[in-house]
CSV table of C-alpha atoms in Angstrom, one decimal:
chain,number,residue,atom,x,y,z
Q,410,MET,CA,2.2,-4.5,-11.6
Q,411,LEU,CA,5.5,-3.1,-10.5
Q,412,ALA,CA,6.0,-2.2,-6.8
Q,413,PRO,CA,6.6,1.5,-6.2
Q,414,ASP,CA,10.1,2.7,-5.4
Q,415,SER,CA,10.8,4.6,-2.2
Q,416,ALA,CA,13.2,7.5,-1.4
Q,417,ASN,CA,13.2,10.5,0.8
Q,418,PRO,CA,15.6,13.1,-0.6
Q,419,LEU,CA,15.8,15.9,2.0
Q,420,SER,CA,18.5,17.9,0.2
Q,421,GLY,CA,18.7,17.5,-3.6
Q,422,LEU,CA,17.7,14.2,-5.2
Q,423,ASP,CA,18.7,10.8,-3.9
Q,424,GLY,CA,21.3,9.1,-6.2
Q,425,THR,CA,19.8,5.6,-5.7
Q,426,ALA,CA,16.3,6.9,-6.5
Q,427,LEU,CA,17.6,8.6,-9.6
Q,428,THR,CA,19.3,5.4,-10.8
Q,429,THR,CA,16.1,3.5,-10.2
Q,430,LEU,CA,14.1,6.1,-12.0
Q,431,VAL,CA,16.3,6.0,-15.1
Q,432,ASP,CA,16.3,2.1,-15.1
Q,433,ARG,CA,12.5,2.0,-14.9
Q,434,LEU,CA,12.2,4.5,-17.8
Q,435,VAL,CA,14.4,2.3,-19.9
Q,436,ASP,CA,12.9,-1.0,-19.0
Q,437,HIS,CA,9.2,-0.1,-18.7
Q,438,GLY,CA,8.7,3.5,-19.9
Q,439,TRP,CA,7.4,4.7,-16.5
Q,440,PHE,CA,8.4,5.1,-12.8
Q,441,VAL,CA,6.5,5.5,-9.6
Q,442,GLY,CA,8.4,6.8,-6.5
Q,443,GLU,CA,6.8,7.2,-3.1
Q,444,ARG,CA,8.2,9.8,-0.7
Q,445,PHE,CA,10.4,11.1,-3.5
Q,446,PHE,CA,10.3,14.8,-2.3
Q,447,ASP,CA,10.8,16.4,1.1
Q,448,PRO,CA,7.4,16.5,2.9
Q,449,ALA,CA,8.0,20.2,3.9
Q,450,LEU,CA,8.3,21.2,0.3
Q,451,CYS,CA,5.2,19.3,-0.6
Q,452,ARG,CA,3.3,21.0,2.2
Q,453,ALA,CA,4.4,24.4,1.0
Q,454,LEU,CA,3.4,23.7,-2.5
Q,455,HIS,CA,0.1,22.3,-1.4
Q,456,ALA,CA,-0.6,25.4,0.7
Q,457,GLU,CA,0.1,27.5,-2.3
Q,458,VAL,CA,-2.3,25.7,-4.7
Q,459,HIS,CA,-4.9,25.6,-2.0
Q,460,THR,CA,-4.7,29.4,-1.6
Q,461,LEU,CA,-4.9,29.9,-5.4
Q,462,ALA,CA,-8.1,27.7,-5.4
Q,463,GLU,CA,-9.6,29.7,-2.5
Q,464,HIS,CA,-9.0,33.0,-4.3
Q,465,ARG,CA,-10.3,31.6,-7.6
Q,466,ALA,CA,-6.9,32.2,-9.2
Q,467,LEU,CA,-6.9,28.9,-11.1
Q,468,GLN,CA,-7.9,28.6,-14.8
Q,469,THR,CA,-10.1,25.9,-16.2
Q,470,ALA,CA,-7.9,23.4,-18.0
Q,471,GLY,CA,-8.6,22.5,-21.6
Q,472,ILE,CA,-7.3,20.1,-24.2
Q,473,GLY,CA,-5.1,20.8,-27.3
Q,474,ARG,CA,-2.6,23.5,-27.7
Q,475,GLY,CA,-2.4,26.8,-29.5
Q,476,GLU,CA,-5.4,27.4,-31.9
Q,477,ALA,CA,-6.6,23.8,-31.2
Q,478,HIS,CA,-7.1,24.5,-27.5
Q,479,ARG,CA,-10.7,24.1,-26.2
Q,480,LEU,CA,-12.6,23.3,-23.0
Q,481,ARG,CA,-14.0,19.8,-22.7
Q,482,ARG,CA,-15.4,19.2,-19.2
Q,483,ASP,CA,-16.5,15.7,-20.4
Q,484,ILE,CA,-12.8,14.9,-20.9
Q,485,ARG,CA,-10.9,16.9,-18.3
Q,486,GLY,CA,-12.1,18.6,-15.1
Q,487,ASP,CA,-9.1,20.2,-13.4
Q,488,ALA,CA,-8.1,23.8,-13.0
Q,489,ILE,CA,-4.5,24.9,-13.3
Q,490,HIS,CA,-1.9,27.6,-12.6
Q,491,TRP,CA,1.4,27.6,-14.5
Q,492,LEU,CA,4.5,27.7,-12.2
Q,493,ASN,CA,6.3,31.1,-12.6
Q,494,ARG,CA,8.9,31.1,-9.8
Q,495,ASP,CA,6.8,33.5,-7.7
Q,496,SER,CA,7.3,31.6,-4.5
Q,497,GLN,CA,10.3,30.0,-2.8
Q,498,ALA,CA,8.6,26.7,-2.9
Q,499,GLN,CA,8.2,26.9,-6.7
Q,500,ARG,CA,11.8,27.9,-7.1
Q,501,ASP,CA,13.0,25.0,-4.9
Q,502,TYR,CA,10.8,22.5,-6.8
Q,503,LEU,CA,12.0,23.8,-10.2
Q,504,ALA,CA,15.6,23.6,-9.1
Q,505,LEU,CA,15.1,19.9,-8.2
Q,506,MET,CA,13.5,19.2,-11.5
Q,507,ALA,CA,16.4,20.9,-13.3
Q,508,GLU,CA,18.7,18.5,-11.4
Q,509,LEU,CA,16.5,15.6,-12.6
Q,510,GLN,CA,16.6,16.9,-16.2
Q,511,GLY,CA,20.4,16.9,-16.1
Q,512,GLN,CA,20.5,13.4,-14.8
Q,513,ILE,CA,18.1,12.0,-17.4
Q,514,ASN,CA,20.0,13.8,-20.2
Q,515,GLN,CA,23.3,12.4,-18.9
Q,516,ALA,CA,22.0,8.9,-18.7
Q,517,LEU,CA,19.7,8.7,-21.8
Q,518,TYR,CA,21.0,11.4,-24.1
Q,519,LEU,CA,17.4,12.7,-24.7
Q,520,GLY,CA,18.4,16.4,-25.3
Q,521,LEU,CA,15.8,17.7,-22.9
Q,522,PHE,CA,15.8,21.4,-23.3
Q,523,GLU,CA,13.5,22.9,-20.7
Q,524,PHE,CA,10.8,22.0,-18.1
Q,525,GLU,CA,7.3,23.4,-18.0
Q,526,ALA,CA,4.8,22.7,-15.2
Q,527,HIS,CA,1.5,23.8,-13.6
Q,528,PHE,CA,-0.4,23.2,-10.4
Q,529,ALA,CA,-3.5,21.0,-11.0
Q,530,HIS,CA,-6.6,21.1,-8.7
Q,531,TYR,CA,-9.3,18.5,-9.3
Q,532,PRO,CA,-12.5,19.2,-7.4
Q,533,PRO,CA,-14.7,16.3,-6.2
Q,534,GLY,CA,-16.3,14.4,-9.1
Q,535,SER,CA,-13.7,15.5,-11.6
Q,536,PHE,CA,-11.4,13.3,-13.8
Q,537,TYR,CA,-9.3,13.2,-16.9
Q,538,ARG,CA,-10.0,10.5,-19.5
Q,539,THR,CA,-7.3,8.2,-20.9
Q,540,HIS,CA,-4.8,10.2,-23.1
Q,541,LEU,CA,-1.2,10.6,-24.1
Q,542,ASP,CA,0.7,13.8,-23.3
Q,543,SER,CA,2.3,13.9,-26.7
Q,544,PHE,CA,2.2,12.1,-30.0
Q,545,GLN,CA,4.9,10.1,-31.8
Q,546,GLY,CA,6.5,12.2,-34.6
Q,547,ARG,CA,5.3,15.4,-33.0
Q,548,ALA,CA,6.9,14.9,-29.6
Q,549,ASN,CA,8.2,18.1,-28.1
Q,550,ARG,CA,7.1,16.9,-24.7
Q,551,VAL,CA,9.4,13.9,-24.1
Q,552,ILE,CA,9.1,13.0,-20.4
Q,553,SER,CA,6.0,13.7,-18.2
Q,554,THR,CA,6.1,14.1,-14.5
Q,555,VAL,CA,3.4,14.3,-11.8
Q,556,LEU,CA,4.1,15.2,-8.2
Q,557,TYR,CA,1.2,14.7,-5.8
Q,558,LEU,CA,0.7,17.2,-3.0
Q,559,THR,CA,-2.4,16.3,-1.0
Q,560,PRO,CA,-1.4,14.8,2.4
Q,561,ASP,CA,-3.1,11.9,4.1
Q,562,TRP,CA,-5.0,10.8,1.0
Q,563,PRO,CA,-8.0,8.6,2.2
Q,564,SER,CA,-8.3,5.0,1.0
Q,565,ASP,CA,-11.7,5.8,-0.4
Q,566,GLY,CA,-10.6,9.0,-2.1
Q,567,GLY,CA,-10.4,7.8,-5.7
Q,568,GLY,CA,-8.4,10.1,-7.9
Q,569,GLU,CA,-5.8,7.5,-8.8
Q,570,MET,CA,-3.7,7.7,-11.9
Q,571,ALA,CA,-4.3,4.7,-14.0
Q,572,ILE,CA,-1.4,3.6,-16.2
Q,573,TYR,CA,-2.1,1.6,-19.3
Q,574,ALA,CA,0.0,-0.6,-21.7
Q,575,GLU,CA,1.8,1.3,-24.5
Q,576,HIS,CA,-0.1,-0.4,-27.3
Q,577,ASP,CA,-3.3,-1.3,-25.5
Q,578,ASP,CA,-4.9,1.5,-23.6
Q,579,THR,CA,-7.5,-0.9,-22.2
Q,580,ARG,CA,-4.9,-3.0,-20.3
Q,581,GLU,CA,-4.3,-1.4,-17.0
Q,582,LEU,CA,-0.8,-1.8,-15.5
Q,583,ALA,CA,-1.0,0.2,-12.3
Q,584,ARG,CA,-3.0,2.6,-10.2
Q,585,VAL,CA,-1.1,5.3,-8.4
Q,586,ARG,CA,-2.6,6.7,-5.2
Q,587,PRO,CA,-2.3,10.5,-5.2
Q,588,GLU,CA,-0.5,10.8,-1.9
Q,589,ALA,CA,1.8,13.8,-1.2
Q,590,GLY,CA,5.4,13.2,-2.1
Q,591,THR,CA,4.8,10.5,-4.8
Q,592,LEU,CA,6.4,11.2,-8.1
Q,593,VAL,CA,5.3,9.6,-11.4
Q,594,CYS,CA,7.6,9.9,-14.4
Q,595,PHE,CA,6.9,8.5,-17.9
Q,596,PHE,CA,7.5,8.9,-21.6
Q,597,SER,CA,5.0,11.4,-22.9
Q,598,ASP,CA,4.2,9.7,-26.2
Q,599,ARG,CA,4.3,6.1,-25.0
Q,600,VAL,CA,2.3,5.8,-21.8
Q,601,PRO,CA,-1.5,6.2,-21.9
Q,602,HIS,CA,-2.9,7.3,-18.5
Q,603,ALA,CA,-6.0,8.7,-16.9
Q,604,VAL,CA,-7.1,10.4,-13.7
Q,605,LEU,CA,-9.9,8.4,-12.2
Q,606,PRO,CA,-12.9,10.3,-10.6
Q,607,THR,CA,-11.9,11.8,-7.3
Q,608,ARG,CA,-14.1,12.0,-4.2
Q,609,TYR,CA,-12.0,14.7,-2.5
Q,610,PRO,CA,-10.1,17.8,-3.7
Q,611,ARG,CA,-6.9,16.5,-5.3
Q,612,THR,CA,-3.8,18.6,-5.9
Q,613,SER,CA,-0.6,17.9,-7.9
Q,614,ILE,CA,2.0,19.5,-10.2
Q,615,ALA,CA,2.0,18.2,-13.7
Q,616,GLY,CA,5.2,18.9,-15.7
Q,617,TRP,CA,7.0,18.0,-19.0
Q,618,PHE,CA,10.6,17.9,-20.0
Q,619,ARG,CA,10.7,19.2,-23.5
Q,620,ARG,CA,13.0,19.1,-26.5
Q,621,ASN,CA,13.5,22.3,-28.5
Q,622,ALA,CA,11.2,21.5,-31.5
Q,623,SER,CA,11.4,24.9,-33.2
Q,624,LEU,CA,11.5,24.8,-37.0
Q,625,GLY,CA,12.2,27.4,-39.6
Q,626,GLY,CA,12.7,30.1,-37.0
Q,627,VAL,CA,9.2,29.5,-35.6
Q,628,ILE,CA,9.3,29.0,-31.8
Q,629,ASP,CA,7.6,25.8,-30.7
Q,630,PRO,CA,5.0,26.9,-28.1
Q,631,ALA,CA,5.6,26.0,-24.5
Q,632,ARG,CA,1.9,25.4,-23.8
């Protein structure tokens, strides 16, 4: 198991952390960075998703996209809200992710075209079974990201992200505690992962850097 990397970028993204992120993607396919984002930004984003949950403004998440989309609570139990730049916190976060997109493109020539993201709220008892975010040969989602938002996550809280080996999704490589400020970044079509059952409300932002996979004039759907 690899040790997490630490950084605390208060203004923009830390150059050393970015270099480590890229190196870990190349060498292992995934990266975990503790304290990767400004705590004040994480607090603002956490307050926003908490308010959305209180006002029942989150949508039950499903699996599949487009016409294949369906609800499967036996597979996935979170509720979501797509980021739309409505708040300053969202705009600040998306600006930082645009910076990260540029750095990854410059280093790895991946042709990342855009970033989509949503808040995710997991109520107690919920989980997300082992899955890939994209599939080889049909990979418009290239790099996945998860930023955790819940502060002071308890040691008995559960809700960890389990990361599995690329060609063996029964071999666990790491468990990531969902503490505010931790960023996980990985190749969408190579890294099986799961959200283990949580005992407390768990909040995060899930996001994907995408290629433009439109074909024949048909726009590839963002969601």
